[in-house]
Amino acid sequence: MTSLPSLDQYFTNNRDRHLEELTNFLAIPSISALSEHQPDMQKAAEWLSNEFENIGLENVSIEKTAGQSVVYADWLHAEGQPTILIYGHYDVQPVDPLHLWETPPFEATIRDNKLYARGASDDKGQVFMHSKAIEALMNVEGKLPVNVKLIIEGEEEIGSPSLEEYIQNNQDKLAADFIVISDTGMYGPGQPAICYGLRGLAGVQIDVKGPKGDLHSGLYGGGVQNPIHALVEILASFRDAEGTIAIDGFYDQVRDLTEEERAGWAALDFDKEAVKKEVGVKELTGEPGYTYTERTWARPTLEINGVFGGFSGEGIKTVLPSEAGAKITCRLVPDQEPDEIVEKLRAHIAKHEPVGCEVTVTEFDKGKPYLTPYDHEVIQAAGRAYEQVYGVPTVYTRGGGSIPIVAAFDEILNIPVVLMGFGLDTENFHAPNEHFHLENFDKGLRVISSYYGEIEKLGL
């Protein structure tokens, strides 16, 4: 049985060393979206490989995929105990705009008990915590209470294009009783949460082509279709005046929330005024008939992420542009299928295509939504582990974001996924000044260690 006081002392005694090691990991600019960082991707994979060997894991390997490498390791000597597959990623987002960072993004800095660096929260810091929990158990107990396998990829920030094939080809190697992923967040400071569902994703780019080149708006305006006007007409057709998505069949497959879920979420201490202050708006808006948490956790969306075309420099240029475009993403919920939603988008755009221009639609990221019963015993065990350390009841939520590979794990390996995160929504992941609250780093190490003990008690 896991000795929590001894582990607590181990984490206290080794905290400075752990933070120094994490600083070294964060110093590697492993940006998967930028080809010039390919050597850094390899360096990060090698860093993890060395880390896993040093803490006593076995069968450590850097495995090639069609894209970035996967780092694999395991320890399988807990006879009669379940096997946990731990997933995470070592790639990070680009750092632009660089001038908004208060300190260099790859030089980890501690301010106000927060660790600032790209990847501190998403996801290097949380991957590192699992490694250090294993290290502590191996040093204090001489073994792990359960079996573990780790798979850490390098393409999550670009949609994990190579990982699904890797999972398909390595099902026996990755066989486990359930998966643990620490790439989500808590409900709020001091309030742990288990995320039992994620929204899916479907992204497209709309390109509108008009005349063969930019035209003088005085000579041709009013007689030739303006691609920006045509684009605006298409974009405006996506929603009605109240914000409901107006695409035929868009809501047909949406699974309704249960009354139990709605009641549970309504009971949460949601602070609407705090959200408005945090994001800097006067009002919150959205689909009628649903609360803010319901809209952002369990209802589908269609958002315009970017619009481009024409002249946008200083001053004015009287031009009728040749082309314009927009990037669109839809967040999807059970039981919506990304391919079906993209086809509905295509049909809607074709139906509303203005005359005098050509419209093309290009598909981008796609990922299925994920949902698992939150009363599953391995999820409830995670809730108990949080409660032991944080001293408050765990809340059960869904996440508004997407981790597309989660649905692939669920479908291919057919085992539960436990989304056990330690970040906070305010930590600027994907933005300048990303950081990780060290209070949650410290407590998270203890939660993970406690969780392995809770799983041992289940006797699965």
Coordinates of C-alpha atoms in Angstrom, one line a residue:
M1 CA 0.0 0.0 0.0
T2 CA 1.3 3.4 -0.9
S3 CA 2.8 5.4 1.9
L4 CA 1.5 9.0 1.4
P5 CA 3.5 10.7 4.3
S6 CA 6.8 9.2 2.9
L7 CA 5.9 10.3 -0.6
D8 CA 5.0 13.8 0.7
Q9 CA 8.4 14.1 2.3
Y10 CA 10.1 12.9 -0.9
F11 CA 8.4 15.5 -3.0
T12 CA 9.3 18.2 -0.4
N13 CA 13.0 17.2 -0.3
N14 CA 13.3 17.0 -4.1
R15 CA 11.2 20.0 -5.1
D16 CA 14.1 22.2 -6.2
R17 CA 15.7 19.5 -8.2
H18 CA 12.4 18.7 -9.9
L19 CA 11.8 22.3 -10.8
E20 CA 15.3 22.5 -12.2
E21 CA 14.7 19.4 -14.4
L22 CA 11.4 20.8 -15.6
T23 CA 13.1 24.1 -16.5
N24 CA 15.5 22.1 -18.7
F25 CA 12.6 20.3 -20.4
L26 CA 10.8 23.6 -21.0
A27 CA 13.9 25.2 -22.5
I28 CA 13.5 22.9 -25.6
P29 CA 11.5 24.9 -28.2
S30 CA 9.6 21.8 -29.4
I31 CA 7.1 23.6 -31.7
S32 CA 5.6 21.0 -34.0
A33 CA 3.9 23.5 -36.2
L34 CA 7.2 25.0 -37.5
S35 CA 9.5 22.9 -39.6
E36 CA 12.6 24.8 -38.5
H37 CA 12.1 23.3 -35.0
Q38 CA 12.4 19.7 -36.2
P39 CA 15.8 19.3 -34.4
D40 CA 14.1 20.5 -31.2
M41 CA 11.4 18.0 -31.6
Q42 CA 13.9 15.2 -31.7
K43 CA 15.8 16.8 -28.8
A44 CA 12.6 16.8 -26.7
A45 CA 11.9 13.2 -27.5
E46 CA 15.4 12.3 -26.4
W47 CA 15.1 14.3 -23.2
L48 CA 11.9 12.3 -22.3
S49 CA 13.6 9.0 -23.2
N50 CA 16.5 9.7 -20.9
E51 CA 14.1 10.9 -18.1
F52 CA 12.1 7.7 -18.3
E53 CA 15.2 5.5 -18.2
N54 CA 16.5 7.5 -15.2
I55 CA 13.4 6.9 -13.1
G56 CA 13.4 3.2 -13.7
L57 CA 10.9 2.6 -16.5
E58 CA 11.6 -0.1 -19.0
N59 CA 11.3 -0.8 -22.7
V60 CA 12.0 2.9 -23.3
S61 CA 12.0 3.7 -27.0
I62 CA 11.6 6.6 -29.4
E63 CA 9.3 5.3 -32.1
K64 CA 9.0 6.8 -35.6
T65 CA 5.6 7.6 -37.1
A66 CA 4.6 9.3 -40.3
G67 CA 5.3 12.5 -38.5
Q68 CA 6.9 13.3 -35.2
S69 CA 8.2 10.5 -32.9
V70 CA 6.3 8.9 -30.1
V71 CA 8.1 8.2 -26.8
Y72 CA 7.1 4.9 -25.2
A73 CA 8.0 3.3 -21.9
D74 CA 6.5 0.9 -19.4
W75 CA 6.8 -0.9 -16.0
L76 CA 4.8 -4.1 -15.8
H77 CA 5.7 -5.9 -12.6
A78 CA 2.6 -5.3 -10.4
E79 CA 1.3 -8.8 -10.7
G80 CA -2.5 -9.0 -10.6
Q81 CA -2.9 -5.3 -10.8
P82 CA -4.4 -3.2 -13.6
T83 CA -2.4 -1.4 -16.3
I84 CA -2.7 2.3 -16.8
L85 CA -1.8 3.9 -20.1
I86 CA -0.6 7.4 -19.6
Y87 CA -0.8 9.8 -22.6
G88 CA 0.6 13.2 -23.0
H89 CA 2.5 15.4 -25.5
Y90 CA 5.8 17.0 -25.7
D91 CA 5.1 19.5 -28.5
V92 CA 4.1 23.1 -27.8
Q93 CA 2.4 26.0 -29.5
P94 CA 4.3 28.7 -31.4
V95 CA 5.1 31.7 -29.2
D96 CA 3.9 34.6 -31.4
P97 CA 3.5 37.5 -30.7
L98 CA 6.9 37.4 -29.0
H99 CA 6.8 41.0 -27.8
L100 CA 3.9 40.3 -25.4
W101 CA 6.0 37.8 -23.3
E102 CA 7.2 39.4 -20.1
T103 CA 10.1 36.9 -20.0
P104 CA 11.6 34.7 -22.8
P105 CA 9.1 31.8 -23.5
F106 CA 11.8 29.1 -23.3
E107 CA 13.6 30.5 -20.2
A108 CA 11.3 29.3 -17.4
T109 CA 10.8 31.9 -14.7
I110 CA 9.0 31.7 -11.4
R111 CA 6.9 34.7 -10.4
D112 CA 4.3 34.7 -7.6
N113 CA 4.6 31.0 -7.3
K114 CA 3.8 30.5 -11.0
L115 CA 6.1 28.9 -13.5
Y116 CA 6.2 31.0 -16.7
A117 CA 7.3 29.3 -20.0
R118 CA 5.7 27.9 -23.2
G119 CA 4.6 24.4 -22.3
A120 CA 4.5 24.9 -18.6
S121 CA 0.8 24.0 -18.4
D122 CA 0.2 22.6 -21.8
D123 CA 1.5 19.9 -21.6
K124 CA 5.1 19.5 -20.6
G125 CA 4.5 20.4 -17.0
Q126 CA 1.7 17.9 -16.6
V127 CA 3.6 15.1 -18.4
F128 CA 6.6 15.8 -16.1
M129 CA 4.3 15.4 -13.0
H130 CA 3.5 11.8 -14.0
S131 CA 7.2 11.1 -14.4
K132 CA 8.0 12.5 -11.0
A133 CA 5.2 10.6 -9.3
I134 CA 6.5 7.4 -10.7
E135 CA 10.1 8.4 -9.7
A136 CA 8.9 9.0 -6.1
L137 CA 7.0 5.7 -5.9
M138 CA 10.0 3.8 -7.2
N139 CA 12.4 5.5 -4.7
V140 CA 10.1 5.3 -1.7
E141 CA 8.4 2.0 -2.2
G142 CA 10.8 0.3 -4.5
K143 CA 8.0 -0.5 -7.0
L144 CA 4.8 0.8 -8.4
P145 CA 1.4 -0.3 -7.0
V146 CA 0.0 -0.7 -10.6
N147 CA 1.4 -1.4 -14.0
V148 CA 2.0 1.6 -16.3
K149 CA 2.6 2.3 -19.9
L150 CA 3.4 5.8 -21.2
I151 CA 2.9 7.1 -24.7
I152 CA 4.0 10.7 -25.2
E153 CA 3.5 12.2 -28.7
G154 CA 4.9 15.2 -30.6
E155 CA 1.9 16.3 -32.7
E156 CA -1.0 17.1 -30.4
E157 CA -0.7 20.8 -31.1
I158 CA -1.2 20.1 -34.9
G159 CA -4.1 17.7 -34.4
S160 CA -2.2 14.4 -33.9
P161 CA -2.2 13.5 -37.6
S162 CA 0.1 10.4 -37.2
L163 CA -1.0 9.1 -33.8
E164 CA -4.2 7.3 -34.8
E165 CA -2.3 5.1 -37.3
Y166 CA 0.3 4.4 -34.6
I167 CA -2.4 3.3 -32.1
Q168 CA -4.1 1.1 -34.8
N169 CA -0.8 -0.6 -35.5
N170 CA 0.2 -1.1 -31.8
Q171 CA -3.0 -2.2 -30.1
D172 CA -1.4 -5.1 -28.3
K173 CA 1.5 -3.0 -27.2
L174 CA -0.8 -0.3 -25.8
A175 CA -3.3 -2.7 -24.3
A176 CA -4.4 -1.4 -20.9
D177 CA -7.4 -1.3 -18.5
F178 CA -7.8 2.5 -18.9
I179 CA -6.1 5.7 -20.0
V180 CA -5.1 8.7 -17.9
I181 CA -4.6 12.0 -19.6
S182 CA -3.4 15.2 -17.8
D183 CA -4.0 17.8 -20.5
T184 CA -7.2 19.4 -19.1
G185 CA -7.9 21.8 -16.3
M186 CA -9.4 22.2 -12.9
Y187 CA -12.8 24.0 -12.4
G188 CA -11.0 26.8 -10.5
P189 CA -8.3 27.6 -8.0
G190 CA -8.4 25.0 -5.3
Q191 CA -11.3 23.2 -6.9
P192 CA -10.4 19.9 -8.6
A193 CA -12.5 18.6 -11.5
I194 CA -12.7 15.4 -13.5
C195 CA -13.5 16.1 -17.2
Y196 CA -15.7 13.3 -18.5
G197 CA -16.4 14.7 -22.0
L198 CA -14.8 16.8 -24.7
R199 CA -16.3 18.5 -27.7
G200 CA -15.2 17.5 -31.2
L201 CA -13.9 19.7 -34.0
A202 CA -14.5 20.3 -37.7
G203 CA -12.6 23.1 -39.4
V204 CA -12.8 24.5 -42.9
Q205 CA -11.5 27.5 -44.9
I206 CA -13.8 29.3 -47.3
D207 CA -12.2 31.0 -50.3
V208 CA -14.2 33.4 -52.5
K209 CA -12.7 34.3 -55.9
G210 CA -14.0 37.2 -58.0
P211 CA -12.2 39.0 -60.8
K212 CA -8.8 37.9 -62.0
G213 CA -7.1 40.8 -60.2
D214 CA -7.9 43.7 -57.9
L215 CA -10.0 46.4 -59.6
H216 CA -10.5 50.1 -59.3
S217 CA -13.6 50.5 -57.2
G218 CA -14.6 53.7 -59.0
L219 CA -14.4 52.0 -62.4
Y220 CA -15.9 48.6 -61.6
G221 CA -17.7 49.0 -58.2
G222 CA -21.4 48.3 -58.5
G223 CA -20.9 46.3 -61.7
V224 CA -18.6 43.4 -60.6
Q225 CA -19.2 41.2 -57.5
N226 CA -17.0 42.2 -54.6
P227 CA -15.6 38.9 -53.0
I228 CA -15.7 40.5 -49.5
H229 CA -19.3 41.3 -49.8
A230 CA -20.0 37.8 -51.1
L231 CA -18.1 36.3 -48.2
V232 CA -19.9 38.5 -45.6
E233 CA -23.2 37.3 -47.1
I234 CA -22.2 33.7 -46.6
L235 CA -20.9 34.2 -43.1
A236 CA -24.0 36.1 -42.0
S237 CA -26.2 33.2 -43.2
F238 CA -24.6 30.8 -40.6
R239 CA -26.6 32.0 -37.6
D240 CA -29.9 33.6 -37.0
A241 CA -30.4 36.9 -35.0
E242 CA -30.5 35.0 -31.7
G243 CA -27.3 33.1 -32.3
T244 CA -28.8 29.7 -33.3
I245 CA -26.8 28.0 -36.1
A246 CA -29.0 28.1 -39.2
I247 CA -27.4 25.2 -41.2
D248 CA -30.0 22.6 -42.2
G249 CA -29.6 19.5 -40.0
F250 CA -26.8 20.9 -37.9
Y251 CA -28.5 19.9 -34.6
D252 CA -30.1 16.7 -35.8
Q253 CA -27.7 14.3 -34.1
V254 CA -27.0 16.4 -30.9
R255 CA -27.5 14.3 -27.8
D256 CA -29.5 16.2 -25.2
L257 CA -28.1 16.9 -21.7
T258 CA -29.6 14.8 -18.9
E259 CA -31.5 16.5 -16.2
E260 CA -29.0 15.2 -13.7
E261 CA -26.2 16.9 -15.6
R262 CA -28.1 20.2 -15.9
A263 CA -28.9 20.1 -12.2
G264 CA -25.3 19.3 -11.2
W265 CA -23.9 22.1 -13.3
A266 CA -26.5 24.6 -12.1
A267 CA -25.3 23.8 -8.5
L268 CA -21.7 24.8 -9.3
D269 CA -20.6 28.2 -8.0
F270 CA -20.4 29.8 -11.5
D271 CA -19.5 33.5 -11.4
K272 CA -20.8 35.1 -14.5
E273 CA -19.4 38.5 -13.5
A274 CA -15.9 37.0 -13.0
V275 CA -16.0 35.6 -16.5
K276 CA -17.0 38.9 -18.0
K277 CA -14.2 40.7 -16.2
E278 CA -11.7 38.0 -17.2
V279 CA -12.4 38.2 -20.9
G280 CA -13.2 42.0 -20.9
V281 CA -16.8 42.1 -22.2
K282 CA -20.0 43.6 -20.9
E283 CA -22.3 40.7 -21.7
L284 CA -22.1 37.0 -22.3
T285 CA -24.1 35.7 -25.3
G286 CA -25.0 32.4 -26.9
E287 CA -27.6 29.9 -27.9
P288 CA -31.0 30.7 -26.3
G289 CA -32.3 28.3 -23.6
Y290 CA -28.9 27.3 -22.2
T291 CA -26.6 28.5 -19.5
Y292 CA -23.1 29.6 -20.1
T293 CA -21.6 26.3 -18.9
E294 CA -24.1 24.3 -21.0
R295 CA -23.2 26.4 -24.1
T296 CA -19.5 26.1 -23.6
W297 CA -19.3 22.4 -22.4
A298 CA -22.1 20.6 -24.2
R299 CA -23.6 22.5 -27.1
P300 CA -22.2 22.7 -30.6
T301 CA -20.8 26.0 -32.0
L302 CA -19.8 27.6 -35.3
E303 CA -17.1 30.3 -34.9
I304 CA -15.5 32.5 -37.5
N305 CA -11.8 32.4 -36.5
G306 CA -10.4 34.7 -39.1
V307 CA -11.3 36.8 -42.2
F308 CA -9.0 38.0 -44.9
G309 CA -9.1 39.9 -48.2
G310 CA -8.6 43.4 -49.7
F311 CA -6.6 46.2 -48.4
S312 CA -5.9 46.5 -44.6
G313 CA -2.9 48.8 -44.5
E314 CA -2.7 52.4 -43.2
G315 CA -5.1 54.8 -44.9
I316 CA -7.5 53.8 -47.6
K317 CA -7.1 52.1 -51.0
T318 CA -10.1 52.3 -53.3
V319 CA -9.9 48.7 -54.5
L320 CA -12.4 46.0 -55.4
P321 CA -10.5 42.9 -54.2
S322 CA -9.9 39.9 -56.3
E323 CA -10.4 37.4 -53.5
A324 CA -11.4 37.0 -49.8
G325 CA -11.6 34.1 -47.3
A326 CA -12.5 33.0 -43.9
K327 CA -11.5 30.2 -41.5
I328 CA -14.3 28.5 -39.6
T329 CA -14.3 25.9 -36.8
C330 CA -17.3 24.0 -35.3
R331 CA -17.1 22.5 -31.9
L332 CA -19.2 19.3 -31.9
V333 CA -20.9 17.3 -29.2
P334 CA -22.1 13.7 -29.0
D335 CA -23.4 12.3 -31.4
Q336 CA -22.3 14.6 -34.2
E337 CA -19.9 13.3 -36.8
P338 CA -17.2 15.7 -38.1
D339 CA -17.5 14.4 -41.7
E340 CA -21.3 14.9 -41.7
I341 CA -21.0 18.4 -40.3
V342 CA -18.5 19.4 -43.0
E343 CA -20.9 18.1 -45.7
K344 CA -23.7 20.1 -44.2
L345 CA -21.4 23.2 -44.2
R346 CA -20.6 22.6 -47.9
A347 CA -24.3 22.2 -48.8
H348 CA -25.2 25.4 -46.9
I349 CA -22.4 27.4 -48.5
A350 CA -23.4 26.2 -52.0
K351 CA -27.0 27.1 -51.3
H352 CA -26.0 30.7 -50.3
E353 CA -23.2 31.2 -52.9
P354 CA -23.7 34.7 -54.4
V355 CA -23.5 35.2 -58.1
G356 CA -20.4 36.6 -59.9
C357 CA -17.8 34.6 -57.9
E358 CA -16.5 31.1 -57.2
V359 CA -16.5 29.6 -53.7
T360 CA -14.3 26.7 -52.6
V361 CA -14.2 24.9 -49.3
T362 CA -11.1 23.3 -47.9
E363 CA -11.2 20.9 -44.9
F364 CA -8.8 21.2 -42.0
D365 CA -8.7 19.7 -38.5
K366 CA -11.4 17.2 -37.6
G367 CA -12.0 15.3 -34.4
K368 CA -14.9 13.4 -32.8
P369 CA -16.4 14.4 -29.5
Y370 CA -15.9 12.2 -26.5
L371 CA -18.1 11.2 -23.5
T372 CA -17.8 8.6 -20.8
P373 CA -19.9 7.8 -17.8
Y374 CA -18.6 9.9 -14.9
D375 CA -19.7 7.2 -12.4
H376 CA -17.2 4.7 -13.7
E377 CA -15.1 3.3 -10.8
V378 CA -11.7 4.5 -12.3
I379 CA -13.1 8.1 -12.6
Q380 CA -14.5 8.0 -9.1
A381 CA -11.2 6.8 -7.8
A382 CA -9.6 9.9 -9.4
G383 CA -12.1 12.0 -7.7
R384 CA -11.2 10.5 -4.3
A385 CA -7.5 11.1 -5.0
Y386 CA -8.1 14.8 -5.6
E387 CA -10.2 15.1 -2.5
Q388 CA -7.5 13.5 -0.3
V389 CA -5.0 16.3 -1.3
Y390 CA -7.2 19.3 -1.9
G391 CA -9.7 18.7 0.9
V392 CA -12.8 19.5 -1.1
P393 CA -15.2 17.4 -3.2
T394 CA -14.3 16.9 -6.8
V395 CA -16.7 18.3 -9.4
Y396 CA -17.5 16.5 -12.7
T397 CA -17.5 18.6 -15.8
R398 CA -17.2 18.4 -19.5
G399 CA -14.6 20.4 -21.4
G400 CA -15.4 22.9 -24.2
G401 CA -12.1 22.2 -26.0
S402 CA -11.1 19.3 -28.1
I403 CA -8.4 16.6 -27.8
P404 CA -9.2 14.7 -31.1
I405 CA -7.0 11.7 -30.2
V406 CA -9.1 11.0 -27.1
A407 CA -12.0 9.7 -29.2
A408 CA -9.5 7.6 -31.2
F409 CA -8.2 6.0 -28.0
D410 CA -11.8 5.3 -27.0
E411 CA -12.8 3.7 -30.3
I412 CA -9.6 1.7 -31.1
L413 CA -8.6 0.5 -27.6
N414 CA -12.2 0.4 -26.2
I415 CA -11.2 1.4 -22.7
P416 CA -12.2 4.3 -20.4
V417 CA -10.4 7.6 -20.6
V418 CA -9.7 9.5 -17.3
L419 CA -9.1 13.2 -18.0
M420 CA -7.2 14.2 -14.9
G421 CA -5.8 17.7 -15.3
F422 CA -4.2 20.3 -13.1
G423 CA -4.2 23.4 -15.2
L424 CA -6.4 26.5 -14.8
D425 CA -8.2 28.3 -17.6
T426 CA -6.4 31.5 -16.8
E427 CA -2.9 30.1 -17.4
N428 CA -2.6 31.5 -21.0
F429 CA -1.9 28.2 -22.7
H430 CA -1.6 28.9 -26.5
A431 CA -1.0 32.6 -25.6
P432 CA 1.9 34.7 -24.4
N433 CA 2.9 34.3 -20.8
E434 CA 1.7 30.8 -20.4
H435 CA 2.3 29.6 -16.8
F436 CA 1.5 26.9 -14.4
H437 CA 0.5 27.5 -10.7
L438 CA 3.1 25.7 -8.6
E439 CA 0.5 25.0 -5.9
N440 CA -1.1 22.7 -8.4
F441 CA 2.2 21.3 -9.5
D442 CA 3.0 20.4 -5.8
K443 CA -0.5 19.0 -5.1
G444 CA -0.8 17.3 -8.4
L445 CA 2.3 15.1 -7.7
R446 CA 0.6 13.9 -4.6
V447 CA -2.8 13.4 -6.3
I448 CA -1.2 11.2 -9.0
S449 CA 0.6 9.1 -6.4
S450 CA -2.6 8.8 -4.4
Y451 CA -4.5 7.8 -7.5
Y452 CA -2.3 4.8 -8.2
G453 CA -2.9 3.7 -4.6
E454 CA -6.7 4.1 -5.1
I455 CA -6.5 2.0 -8.2
E456 CA -4.6 -0.7 -6.3
K457 CA -7.4 -0.8 -3.7
L458 CA -10.1 -1.4 -6.4
G459 CA -8.6 -4.8 -7.2
L460 CA -9.7 -4.6 -10.8

